[in-house]
PDB file of C-alpha atoms in Angstrom:
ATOM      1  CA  UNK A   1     -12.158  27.917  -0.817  1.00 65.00           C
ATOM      2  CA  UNK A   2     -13.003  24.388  -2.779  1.00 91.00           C
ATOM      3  CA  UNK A   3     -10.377  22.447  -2.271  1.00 96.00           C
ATOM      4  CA  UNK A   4      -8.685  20.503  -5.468  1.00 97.00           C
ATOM      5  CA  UNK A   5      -9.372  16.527  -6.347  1.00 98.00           C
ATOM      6  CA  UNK A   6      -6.374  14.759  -6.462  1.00 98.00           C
ATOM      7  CA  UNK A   7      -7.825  12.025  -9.027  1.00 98.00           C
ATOM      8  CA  UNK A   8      -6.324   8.347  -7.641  1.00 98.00           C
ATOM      9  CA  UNK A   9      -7.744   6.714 -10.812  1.00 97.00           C
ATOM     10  CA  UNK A  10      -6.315   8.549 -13.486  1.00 98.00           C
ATOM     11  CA  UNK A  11      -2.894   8.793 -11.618  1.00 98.00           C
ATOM     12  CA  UNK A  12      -2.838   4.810 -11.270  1.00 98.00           C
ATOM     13  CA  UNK A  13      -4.351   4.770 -14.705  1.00 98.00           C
ATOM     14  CA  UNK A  14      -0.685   6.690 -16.341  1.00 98.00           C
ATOM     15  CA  UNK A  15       1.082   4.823 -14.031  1.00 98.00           C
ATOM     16  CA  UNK A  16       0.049   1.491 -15.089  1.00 98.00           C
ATOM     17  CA  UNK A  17       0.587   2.591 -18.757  1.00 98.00           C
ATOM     18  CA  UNK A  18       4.294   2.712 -17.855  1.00 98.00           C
ATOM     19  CA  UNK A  19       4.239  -0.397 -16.134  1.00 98.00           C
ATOM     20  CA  UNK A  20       2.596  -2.301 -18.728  1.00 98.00           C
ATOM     21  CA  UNK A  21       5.328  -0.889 -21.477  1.00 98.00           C
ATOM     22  CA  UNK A  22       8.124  -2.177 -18.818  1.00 98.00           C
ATOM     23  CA  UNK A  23       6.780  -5.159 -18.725  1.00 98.00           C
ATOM     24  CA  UNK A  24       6.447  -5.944 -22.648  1.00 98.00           C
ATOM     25  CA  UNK A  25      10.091  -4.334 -22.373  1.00 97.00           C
ATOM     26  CA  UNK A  26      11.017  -7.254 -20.264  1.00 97.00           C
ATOM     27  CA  UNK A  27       9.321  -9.954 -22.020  1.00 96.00           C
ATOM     28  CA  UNK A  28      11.483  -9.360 -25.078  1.00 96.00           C
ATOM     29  CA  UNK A  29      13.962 -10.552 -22.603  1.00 95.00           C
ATOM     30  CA  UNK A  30      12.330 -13.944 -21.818  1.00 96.00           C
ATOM     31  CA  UNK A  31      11.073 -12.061 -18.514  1.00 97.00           C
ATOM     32  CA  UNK A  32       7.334 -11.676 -17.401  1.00 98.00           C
ATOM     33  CA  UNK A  33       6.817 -10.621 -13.949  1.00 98.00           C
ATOM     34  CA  UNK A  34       4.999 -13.218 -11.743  1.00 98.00           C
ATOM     35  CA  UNK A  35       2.706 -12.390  -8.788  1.00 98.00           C
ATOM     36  CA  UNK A  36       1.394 -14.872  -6.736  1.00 98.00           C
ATOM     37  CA  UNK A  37      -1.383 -14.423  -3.827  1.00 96.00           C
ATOM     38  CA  UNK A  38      -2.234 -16.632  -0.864  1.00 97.00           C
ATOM     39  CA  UNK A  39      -5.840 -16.869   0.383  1.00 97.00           C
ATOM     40  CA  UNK A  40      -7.460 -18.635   3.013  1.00 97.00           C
ATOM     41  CA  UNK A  41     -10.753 -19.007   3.925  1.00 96.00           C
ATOM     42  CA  UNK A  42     -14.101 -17.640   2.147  1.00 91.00           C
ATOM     43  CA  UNK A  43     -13.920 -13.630   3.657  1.00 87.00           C
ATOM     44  CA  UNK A  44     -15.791 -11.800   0.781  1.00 86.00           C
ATOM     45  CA  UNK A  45     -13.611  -8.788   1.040  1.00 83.00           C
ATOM     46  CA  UNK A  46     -10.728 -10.702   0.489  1.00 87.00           C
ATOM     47  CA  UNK A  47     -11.958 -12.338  -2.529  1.00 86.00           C
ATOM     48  CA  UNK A  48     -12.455  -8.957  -3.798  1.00 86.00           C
ATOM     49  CA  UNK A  49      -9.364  -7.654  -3.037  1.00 87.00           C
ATOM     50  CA  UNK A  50      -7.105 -10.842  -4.325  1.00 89.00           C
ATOM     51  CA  UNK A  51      -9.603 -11.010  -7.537  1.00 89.00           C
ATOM     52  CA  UNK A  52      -8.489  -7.170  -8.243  1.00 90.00           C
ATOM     53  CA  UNK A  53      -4.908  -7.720  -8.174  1.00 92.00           C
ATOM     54  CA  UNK A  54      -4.916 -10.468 -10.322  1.00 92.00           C
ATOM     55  CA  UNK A  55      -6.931  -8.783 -13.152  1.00 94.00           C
ATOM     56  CA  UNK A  56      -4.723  -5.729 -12.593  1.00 96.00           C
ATOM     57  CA  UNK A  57      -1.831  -8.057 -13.005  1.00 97.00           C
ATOM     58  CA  UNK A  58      -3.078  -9.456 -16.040  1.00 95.00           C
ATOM     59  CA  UNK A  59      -4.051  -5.994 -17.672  1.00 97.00           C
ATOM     60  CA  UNK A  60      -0.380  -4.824 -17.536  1.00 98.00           C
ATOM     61  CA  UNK A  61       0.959  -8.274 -19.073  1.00 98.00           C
ATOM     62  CA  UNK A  62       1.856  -9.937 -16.000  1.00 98.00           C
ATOM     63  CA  UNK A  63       1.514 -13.640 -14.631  1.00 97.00           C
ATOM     64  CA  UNK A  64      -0.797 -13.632 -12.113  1.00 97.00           C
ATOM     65  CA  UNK A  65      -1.225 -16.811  -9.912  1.00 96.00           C
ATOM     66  CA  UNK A  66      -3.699 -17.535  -7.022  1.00 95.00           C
ATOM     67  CA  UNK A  67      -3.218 -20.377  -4.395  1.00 95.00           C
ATOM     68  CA  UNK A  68      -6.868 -20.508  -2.296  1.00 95.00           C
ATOM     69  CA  UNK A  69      -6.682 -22.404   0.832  1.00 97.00           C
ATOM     70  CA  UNK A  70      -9.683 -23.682   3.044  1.00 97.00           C
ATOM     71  CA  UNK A  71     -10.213 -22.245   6.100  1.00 97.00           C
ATOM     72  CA  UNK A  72      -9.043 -25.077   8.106  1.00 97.00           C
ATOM     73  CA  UNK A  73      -5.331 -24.856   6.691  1.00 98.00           C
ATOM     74  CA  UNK A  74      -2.508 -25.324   9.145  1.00 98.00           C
ATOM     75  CA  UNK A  75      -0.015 -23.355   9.961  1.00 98.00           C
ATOM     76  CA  UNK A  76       2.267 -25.708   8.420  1.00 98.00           C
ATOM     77  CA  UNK A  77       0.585 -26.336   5.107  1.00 98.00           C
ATOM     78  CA  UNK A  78       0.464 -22.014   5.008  1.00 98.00           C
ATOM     79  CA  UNK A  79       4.179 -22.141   5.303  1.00 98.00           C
ATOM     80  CA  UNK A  80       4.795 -24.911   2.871  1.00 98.00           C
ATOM     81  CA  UNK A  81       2.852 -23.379   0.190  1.00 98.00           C
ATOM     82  CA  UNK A  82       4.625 -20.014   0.720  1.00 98.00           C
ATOM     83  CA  UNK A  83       7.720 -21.932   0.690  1.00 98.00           C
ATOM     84  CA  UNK A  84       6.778 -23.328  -2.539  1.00 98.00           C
ATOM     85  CA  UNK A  85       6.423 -19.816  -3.722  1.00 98.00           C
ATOM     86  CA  UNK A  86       9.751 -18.753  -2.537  1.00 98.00           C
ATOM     87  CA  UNK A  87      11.722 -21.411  -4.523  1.00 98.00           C
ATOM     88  CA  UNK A  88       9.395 -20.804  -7.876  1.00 98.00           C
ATOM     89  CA  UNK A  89      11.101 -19.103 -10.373  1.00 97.00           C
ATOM     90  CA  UNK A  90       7.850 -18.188 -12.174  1.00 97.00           C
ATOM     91  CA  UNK A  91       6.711 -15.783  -9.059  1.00 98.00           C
ATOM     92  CA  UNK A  92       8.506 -12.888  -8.388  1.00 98.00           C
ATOM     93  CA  UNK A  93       6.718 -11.486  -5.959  1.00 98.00           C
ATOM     94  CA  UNK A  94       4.086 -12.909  -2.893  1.00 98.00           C
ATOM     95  CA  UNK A  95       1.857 -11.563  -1.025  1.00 96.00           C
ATOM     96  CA  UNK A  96      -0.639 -13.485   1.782  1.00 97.00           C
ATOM     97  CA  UNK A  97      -4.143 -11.834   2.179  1.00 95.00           C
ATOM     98  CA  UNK A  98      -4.970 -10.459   5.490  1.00 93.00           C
ATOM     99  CA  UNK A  99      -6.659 -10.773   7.413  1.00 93.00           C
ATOM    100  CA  UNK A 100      -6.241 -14.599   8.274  1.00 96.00           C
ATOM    101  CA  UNK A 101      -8.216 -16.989  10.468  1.00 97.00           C
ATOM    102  CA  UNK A 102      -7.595 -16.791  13.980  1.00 96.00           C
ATOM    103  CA  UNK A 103      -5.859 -19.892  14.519  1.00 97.00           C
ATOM    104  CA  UNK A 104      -3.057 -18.959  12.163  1.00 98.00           C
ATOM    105  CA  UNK A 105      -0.493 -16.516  12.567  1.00 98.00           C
ATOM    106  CA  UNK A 106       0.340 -14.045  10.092  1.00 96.00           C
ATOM    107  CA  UNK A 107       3.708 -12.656  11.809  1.00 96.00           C
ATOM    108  CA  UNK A 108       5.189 -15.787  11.272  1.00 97.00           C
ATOM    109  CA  UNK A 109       4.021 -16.083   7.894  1.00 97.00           C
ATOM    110  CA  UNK A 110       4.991 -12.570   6.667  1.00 97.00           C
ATOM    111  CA  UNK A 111       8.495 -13.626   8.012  1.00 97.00           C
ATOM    112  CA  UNK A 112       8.892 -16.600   5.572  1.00 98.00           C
ATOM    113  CA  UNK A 113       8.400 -14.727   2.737  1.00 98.00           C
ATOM    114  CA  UNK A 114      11.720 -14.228   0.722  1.00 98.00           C
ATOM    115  CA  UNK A 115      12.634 -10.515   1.258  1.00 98.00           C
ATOM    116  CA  UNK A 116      13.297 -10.817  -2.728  1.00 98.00           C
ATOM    117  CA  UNK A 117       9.850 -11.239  -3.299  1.00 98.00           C
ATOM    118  CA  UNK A 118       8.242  -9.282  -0.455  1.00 98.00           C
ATOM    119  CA  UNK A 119       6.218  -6.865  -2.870  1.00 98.00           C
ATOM    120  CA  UNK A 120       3.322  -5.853   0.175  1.00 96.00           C
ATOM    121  CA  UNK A 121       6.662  -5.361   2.019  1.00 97.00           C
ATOM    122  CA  UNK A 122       5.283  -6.204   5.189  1.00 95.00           C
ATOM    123  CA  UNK A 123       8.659  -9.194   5.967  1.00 96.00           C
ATOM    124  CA  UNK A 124      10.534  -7.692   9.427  1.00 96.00           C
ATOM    125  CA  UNK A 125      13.777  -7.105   7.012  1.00 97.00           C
ATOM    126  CA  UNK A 126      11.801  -4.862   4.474  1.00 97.00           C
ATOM    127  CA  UNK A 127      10.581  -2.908   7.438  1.00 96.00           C
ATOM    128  CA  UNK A 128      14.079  -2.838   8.880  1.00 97.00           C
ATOM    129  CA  UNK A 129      15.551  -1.729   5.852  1.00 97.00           C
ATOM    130  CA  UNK A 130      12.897   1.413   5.308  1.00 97.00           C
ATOM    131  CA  UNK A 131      13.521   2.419   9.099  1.00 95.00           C
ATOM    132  CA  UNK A 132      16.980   2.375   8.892  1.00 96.00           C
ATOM    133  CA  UNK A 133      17.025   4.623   5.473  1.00 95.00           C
ATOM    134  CA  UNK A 134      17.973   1.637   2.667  1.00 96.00           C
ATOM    135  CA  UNK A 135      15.051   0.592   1.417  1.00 97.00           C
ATOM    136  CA  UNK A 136      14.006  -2.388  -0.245  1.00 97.00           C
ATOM    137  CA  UNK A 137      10.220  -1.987  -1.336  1.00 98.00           C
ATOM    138  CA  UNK A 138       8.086   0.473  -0.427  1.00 97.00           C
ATOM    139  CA  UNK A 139       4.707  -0.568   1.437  1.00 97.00           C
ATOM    140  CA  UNK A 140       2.097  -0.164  -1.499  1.00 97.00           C
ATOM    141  CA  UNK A 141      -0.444   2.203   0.351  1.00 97.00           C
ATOM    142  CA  UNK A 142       2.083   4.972   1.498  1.00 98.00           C
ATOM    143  CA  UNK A 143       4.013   4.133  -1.874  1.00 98.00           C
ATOM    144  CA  UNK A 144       0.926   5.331  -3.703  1.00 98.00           C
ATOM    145  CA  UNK A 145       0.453   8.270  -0.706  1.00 98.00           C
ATOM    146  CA  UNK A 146       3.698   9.559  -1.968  1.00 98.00           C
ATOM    147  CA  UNK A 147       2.942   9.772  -5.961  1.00 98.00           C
ATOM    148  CA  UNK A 148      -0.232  11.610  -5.013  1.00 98.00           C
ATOM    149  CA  UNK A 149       1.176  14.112  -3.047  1.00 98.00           C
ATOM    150  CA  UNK A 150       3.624  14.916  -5.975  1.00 97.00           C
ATOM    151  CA  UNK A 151       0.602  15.162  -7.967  1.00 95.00           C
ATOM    152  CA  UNK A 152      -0.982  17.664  -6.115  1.00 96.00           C
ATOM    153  CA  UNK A 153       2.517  19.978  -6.234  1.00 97.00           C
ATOM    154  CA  UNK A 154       3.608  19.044  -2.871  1.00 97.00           C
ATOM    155  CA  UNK A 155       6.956  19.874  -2.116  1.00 97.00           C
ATOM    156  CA  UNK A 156       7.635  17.701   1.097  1.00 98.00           C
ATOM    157  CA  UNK A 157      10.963  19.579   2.255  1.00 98.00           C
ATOM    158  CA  UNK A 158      10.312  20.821   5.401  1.00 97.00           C
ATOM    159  CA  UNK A 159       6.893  20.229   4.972  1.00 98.00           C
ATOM    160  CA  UNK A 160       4.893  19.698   8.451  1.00 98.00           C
ATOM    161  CA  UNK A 161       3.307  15.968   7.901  1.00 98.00           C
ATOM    162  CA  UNK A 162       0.646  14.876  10.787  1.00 98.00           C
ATOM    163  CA  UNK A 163      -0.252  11.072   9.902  1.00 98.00           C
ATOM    164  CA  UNK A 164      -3.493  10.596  12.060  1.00 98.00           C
ATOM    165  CA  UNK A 165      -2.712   6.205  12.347  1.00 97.00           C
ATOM    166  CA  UNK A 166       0.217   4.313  13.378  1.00 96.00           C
ATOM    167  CA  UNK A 167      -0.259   1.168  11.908  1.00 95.00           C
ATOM    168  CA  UNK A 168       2.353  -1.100  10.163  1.00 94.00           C
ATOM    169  CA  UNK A 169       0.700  -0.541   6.953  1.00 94.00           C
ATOM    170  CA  UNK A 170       0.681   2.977   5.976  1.00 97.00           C
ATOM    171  CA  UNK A 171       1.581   5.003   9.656  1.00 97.00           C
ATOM    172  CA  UNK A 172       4.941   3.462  10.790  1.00 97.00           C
ATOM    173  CA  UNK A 173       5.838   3.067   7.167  1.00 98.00           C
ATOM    174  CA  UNK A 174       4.688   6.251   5.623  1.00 98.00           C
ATOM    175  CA  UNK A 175       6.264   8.434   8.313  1.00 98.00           C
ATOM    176  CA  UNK A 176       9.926   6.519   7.909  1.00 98.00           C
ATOM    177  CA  UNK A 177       9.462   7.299   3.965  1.00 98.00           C
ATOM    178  CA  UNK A 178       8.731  11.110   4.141  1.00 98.00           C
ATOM    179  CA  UNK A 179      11.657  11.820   6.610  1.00 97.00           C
ATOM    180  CA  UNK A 180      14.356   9.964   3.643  1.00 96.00           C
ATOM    181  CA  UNK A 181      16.406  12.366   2.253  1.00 95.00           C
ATOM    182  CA  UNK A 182      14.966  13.710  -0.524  1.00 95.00           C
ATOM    183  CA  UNK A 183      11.676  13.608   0.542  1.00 97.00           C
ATOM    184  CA  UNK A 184      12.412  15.947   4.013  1.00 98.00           C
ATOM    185  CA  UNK A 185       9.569  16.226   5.978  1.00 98.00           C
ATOM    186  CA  UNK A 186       8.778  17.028   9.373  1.00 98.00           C
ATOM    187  CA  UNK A 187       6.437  14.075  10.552  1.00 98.00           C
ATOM    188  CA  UNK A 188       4.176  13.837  13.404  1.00 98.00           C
ATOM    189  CA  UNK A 189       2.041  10.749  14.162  1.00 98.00           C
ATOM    190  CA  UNK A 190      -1.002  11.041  16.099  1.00 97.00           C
ATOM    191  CA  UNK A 191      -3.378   8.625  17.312  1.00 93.00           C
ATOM    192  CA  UNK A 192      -6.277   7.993  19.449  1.00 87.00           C
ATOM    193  CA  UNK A 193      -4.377   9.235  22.573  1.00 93.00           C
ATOM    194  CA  UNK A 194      -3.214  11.865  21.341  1.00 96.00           C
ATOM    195  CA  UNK A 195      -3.682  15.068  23.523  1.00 97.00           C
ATOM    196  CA  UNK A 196      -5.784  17.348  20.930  1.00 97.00           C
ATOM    197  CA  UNK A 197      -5.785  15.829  17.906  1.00 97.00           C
ATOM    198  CA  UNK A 198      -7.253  18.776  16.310  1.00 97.00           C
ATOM    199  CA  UNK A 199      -4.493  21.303  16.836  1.00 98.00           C
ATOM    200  CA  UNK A 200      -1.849  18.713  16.606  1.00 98.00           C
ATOM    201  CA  UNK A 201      -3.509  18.037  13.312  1.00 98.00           C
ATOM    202  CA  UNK A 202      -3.650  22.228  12.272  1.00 98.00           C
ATOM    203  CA  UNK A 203      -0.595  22.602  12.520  1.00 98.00           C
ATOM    204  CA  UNK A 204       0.271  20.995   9.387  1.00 98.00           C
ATOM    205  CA  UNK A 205       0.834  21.568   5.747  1.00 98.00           C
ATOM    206  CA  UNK A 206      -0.070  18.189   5.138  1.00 98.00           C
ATOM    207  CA  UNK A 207      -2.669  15.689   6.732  1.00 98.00           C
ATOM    208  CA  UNK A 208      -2.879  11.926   6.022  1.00 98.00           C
ATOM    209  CA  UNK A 209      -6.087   9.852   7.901  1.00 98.00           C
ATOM    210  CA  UNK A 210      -5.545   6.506   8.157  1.00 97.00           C
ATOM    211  CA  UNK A 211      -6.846   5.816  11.372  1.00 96.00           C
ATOM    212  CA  UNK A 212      -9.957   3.891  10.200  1.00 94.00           C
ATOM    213  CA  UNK A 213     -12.682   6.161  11.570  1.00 95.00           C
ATOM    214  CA  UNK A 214     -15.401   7.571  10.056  1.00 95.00           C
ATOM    215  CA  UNK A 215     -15.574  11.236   9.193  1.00 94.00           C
ATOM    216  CA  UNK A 216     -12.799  11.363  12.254  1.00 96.00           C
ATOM    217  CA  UNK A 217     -11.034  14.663  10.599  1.00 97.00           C
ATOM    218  CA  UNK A 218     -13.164  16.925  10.501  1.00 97.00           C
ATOM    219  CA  UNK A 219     -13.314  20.716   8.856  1.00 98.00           C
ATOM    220  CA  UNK A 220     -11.876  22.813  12.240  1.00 97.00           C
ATOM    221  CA  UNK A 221      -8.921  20.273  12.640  1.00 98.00           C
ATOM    222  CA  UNK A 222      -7.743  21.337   9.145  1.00 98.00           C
ATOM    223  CA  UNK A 223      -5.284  24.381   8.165  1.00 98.00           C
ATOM    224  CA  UNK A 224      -6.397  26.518   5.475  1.00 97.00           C
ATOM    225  CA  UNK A 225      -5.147  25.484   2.052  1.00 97.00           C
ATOM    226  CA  UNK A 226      -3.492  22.197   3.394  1.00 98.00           C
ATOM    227  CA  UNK A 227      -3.466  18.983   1.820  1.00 98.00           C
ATOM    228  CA  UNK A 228      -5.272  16.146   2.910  1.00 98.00           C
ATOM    229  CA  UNK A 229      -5.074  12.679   2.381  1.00 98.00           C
ATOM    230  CA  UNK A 230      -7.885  10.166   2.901  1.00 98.00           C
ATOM    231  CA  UNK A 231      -6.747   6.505   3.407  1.00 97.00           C
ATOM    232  CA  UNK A 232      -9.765   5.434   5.355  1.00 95.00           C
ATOM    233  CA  UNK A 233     -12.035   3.002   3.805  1.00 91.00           C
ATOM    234  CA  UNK A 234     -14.954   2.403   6.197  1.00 92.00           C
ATOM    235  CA  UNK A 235     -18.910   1.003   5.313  1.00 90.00           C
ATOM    236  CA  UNK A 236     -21.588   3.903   5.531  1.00 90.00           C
ATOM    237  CA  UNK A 237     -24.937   3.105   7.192  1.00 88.00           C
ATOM    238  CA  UNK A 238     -26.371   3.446   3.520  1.00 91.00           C
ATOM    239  CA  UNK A 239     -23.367   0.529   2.299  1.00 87.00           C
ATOM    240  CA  UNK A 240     -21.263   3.202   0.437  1.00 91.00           C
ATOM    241  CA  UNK A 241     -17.523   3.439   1.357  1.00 90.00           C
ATOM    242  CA  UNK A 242     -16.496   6.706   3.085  1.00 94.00           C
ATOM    243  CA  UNK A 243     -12.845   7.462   4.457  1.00 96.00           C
ATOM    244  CA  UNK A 244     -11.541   8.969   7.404  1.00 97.00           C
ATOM    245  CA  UNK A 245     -12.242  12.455   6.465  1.00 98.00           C
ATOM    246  CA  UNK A 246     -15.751  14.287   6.220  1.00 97.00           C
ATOM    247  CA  UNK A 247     -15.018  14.784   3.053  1.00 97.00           C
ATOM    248  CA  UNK A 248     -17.731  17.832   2.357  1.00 96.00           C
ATOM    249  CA  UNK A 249     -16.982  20.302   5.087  1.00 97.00           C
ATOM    250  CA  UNK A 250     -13.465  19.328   4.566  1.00 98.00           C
ATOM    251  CA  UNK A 251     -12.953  20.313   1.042  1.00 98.00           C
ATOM    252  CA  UNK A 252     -14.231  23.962   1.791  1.00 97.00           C
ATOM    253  CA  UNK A 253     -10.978  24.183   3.601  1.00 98.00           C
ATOM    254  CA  UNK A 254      -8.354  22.380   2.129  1.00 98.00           C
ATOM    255  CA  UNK A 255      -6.523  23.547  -0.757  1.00 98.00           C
ATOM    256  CA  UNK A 256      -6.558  19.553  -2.269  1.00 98.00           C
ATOM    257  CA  UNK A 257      -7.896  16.611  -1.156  1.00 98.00           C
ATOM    258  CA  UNK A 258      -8.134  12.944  -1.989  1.00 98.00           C
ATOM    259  CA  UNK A 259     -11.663  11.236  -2.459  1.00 97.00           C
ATOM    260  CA  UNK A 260     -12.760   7.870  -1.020  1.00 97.00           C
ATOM    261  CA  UNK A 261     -13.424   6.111  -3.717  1.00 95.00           C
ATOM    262  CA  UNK A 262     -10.920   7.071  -6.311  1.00 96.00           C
ATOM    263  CA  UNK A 263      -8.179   8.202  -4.249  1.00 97.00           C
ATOM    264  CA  UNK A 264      -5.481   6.302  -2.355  1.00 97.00           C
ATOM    265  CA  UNK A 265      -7.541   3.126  -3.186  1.00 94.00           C
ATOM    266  CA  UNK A 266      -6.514   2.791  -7.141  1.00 95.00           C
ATOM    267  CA  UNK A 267      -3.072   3.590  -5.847  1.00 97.00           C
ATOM    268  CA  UNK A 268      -2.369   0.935  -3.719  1.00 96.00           C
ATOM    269  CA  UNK A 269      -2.752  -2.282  -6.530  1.00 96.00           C
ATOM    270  CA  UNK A 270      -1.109  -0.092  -8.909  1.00 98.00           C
ATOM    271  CA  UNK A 271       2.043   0.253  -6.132  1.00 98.00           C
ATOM    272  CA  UNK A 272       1.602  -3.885  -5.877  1.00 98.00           C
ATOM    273  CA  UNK A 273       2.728  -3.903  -9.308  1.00 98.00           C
ATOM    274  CA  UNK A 274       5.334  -1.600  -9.496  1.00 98.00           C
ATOM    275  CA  UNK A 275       6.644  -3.563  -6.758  1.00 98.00           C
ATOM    276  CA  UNK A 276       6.404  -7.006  -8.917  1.00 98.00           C
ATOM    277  CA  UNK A 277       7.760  -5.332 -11.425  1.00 98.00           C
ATOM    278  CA  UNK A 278      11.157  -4.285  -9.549  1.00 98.00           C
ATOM    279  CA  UNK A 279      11.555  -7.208  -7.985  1.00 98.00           C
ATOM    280  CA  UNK A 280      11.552  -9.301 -11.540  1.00 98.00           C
ATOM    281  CA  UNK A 281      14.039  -7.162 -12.862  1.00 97.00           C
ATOM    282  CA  UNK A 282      15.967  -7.750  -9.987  1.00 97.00           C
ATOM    283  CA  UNK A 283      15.917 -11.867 -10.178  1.00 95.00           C
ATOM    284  CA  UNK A 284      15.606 -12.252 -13.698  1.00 93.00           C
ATOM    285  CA  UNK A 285      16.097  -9.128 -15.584  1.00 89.00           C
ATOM    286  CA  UNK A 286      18.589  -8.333 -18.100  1.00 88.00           C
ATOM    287  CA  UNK A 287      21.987  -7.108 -17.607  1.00 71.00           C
ATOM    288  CA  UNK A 288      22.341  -3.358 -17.656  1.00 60.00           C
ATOM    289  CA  UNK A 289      22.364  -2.243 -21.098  1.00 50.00           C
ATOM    290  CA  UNK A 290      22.261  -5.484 -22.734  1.00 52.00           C
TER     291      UNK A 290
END
């Protein structure tokens, strides 16, 4: 068995198309979506990163605004500037590049952020509101995890779902999404103390690495013909980017499988923007059917 590609890009790719048509839709309104990010410091990655959404957001017609900070910023100046943010009616949605400095604290920050504009959905009441089945935004990494599973055919009801990763990013998050109604799935979350992660991880239909080890799922700790997704993104000796999953052995046994690059990766901006987009027709969008 060679297991399927599930092709990230050219998923994000038609998915953007539609955004960017929503969008000019909206500006015949007076409306264009407005997506600010915070940076602090000089980490390269993060330049990367912040420089990516903001081309993305300017390929699908959006405003796209970037507020760089020194690495020396306070905590207060942090907060003031996302304060600023919250009161602009030009942004509709924020989001603060992680990782910070050490000195400040990103908890805090992520809580100032008006829930109206949390688009990377990481604000305690956007969390709260996922968990307890009313959801506001969707976090942008399982967001995307979702839209490539229907890709692939997967029918999550009563699907068995092991997510190897419990972060707040795409674990937590991803596992209170596939058990909404409508998306019915049985969910397991493993992690590094979890007692046999490879028959814990057999067992299901679907598997999801996003623990942020290298090559950690491996070909024996996946069922034939399941689906596995690779959210890992993790520096090779060589300098490429691998994922979680060894990818070759792997796809021998799965039935479809995600690639690092081109897999989750494209999805996650592209979910940034869907995001931005909702939350501008939200504030400032027209009036149904006007």
């Amino acid at each position: 068995m060679t297991a399927r590609i599930i092709d990230g890009k050219a998923l994000a790719a038609r998915v953007r198309d539609g955004i960017t048509s929503e969008v000019a839709a909206l500006a015949e309104h007076g409306v264009v979506p407005g997506l600010a990010a915070v940076i602090v410091g000089d980490d390269p990655a993060s330049k990367v990163y912040v420089g990516m959404k903001h081309r993305a957001s300017a390929a699908v017609g959006m405003y796209s605004r970037q507020a760089e900070l020194p690495a020396d910023t306070t905590q207060e100046d942090l907060e003031r500037v996302v304060a600023d943010l919250n009161t602009d009616d030009e942004i509709d949605g924020i989001l603060v590049q992680l990782p910070l400095p050490d000195h400040l604290d990103p908890q805090r920050v992520q809580e100032l952020i008006d829930p109206a504009k949390d688009v990377d959905a990481l604000n305690p009441y956007t969390a709260g509101r996922l968990a307890i089945g009313d959801p506001t935004f969707l976090s942008c990494t399982p967001y995307g995890v979702l839209l490539l599973l229907e890709e692939a055919g997967v029918d999550t009801t009563g699907a068995r779902v092991t997510i190897v990763g419990r972060s707040n990013l795409v674990g937590r998050p991803l596992a209170n999404m596939l058990t909404l109604k409508g998306r019915d799935a049985t969910v397991t979350i493993a992690h590094s103390r979890t007692t046999d992660l490879a028959a814990v991880c057999r067992e299901a239909d679907v598997v999801v690495a996003a623990a942020g080890r290298q090559g950690l799922v491996t070909a024996d700790m996946v069922a034939p013909g399941a689906t596995v997704i690779d959210v890992g993104t993790n520096r090779a000796e060589d300098g490429s980017l691998v994922g979680d999953v060894d990818f070759d052995a792997v796809s021998e046994v799965a039935g479809a499988i995600t690639p690092v690059p081109g897999g989750v990766g494209p999805m996650t901006v592209t979910m940034l923007l869907q995001n931005t987009l909702e939350a501008a027709r939200r504030r400032r969008g027209p009036a149904e059917g006007a």
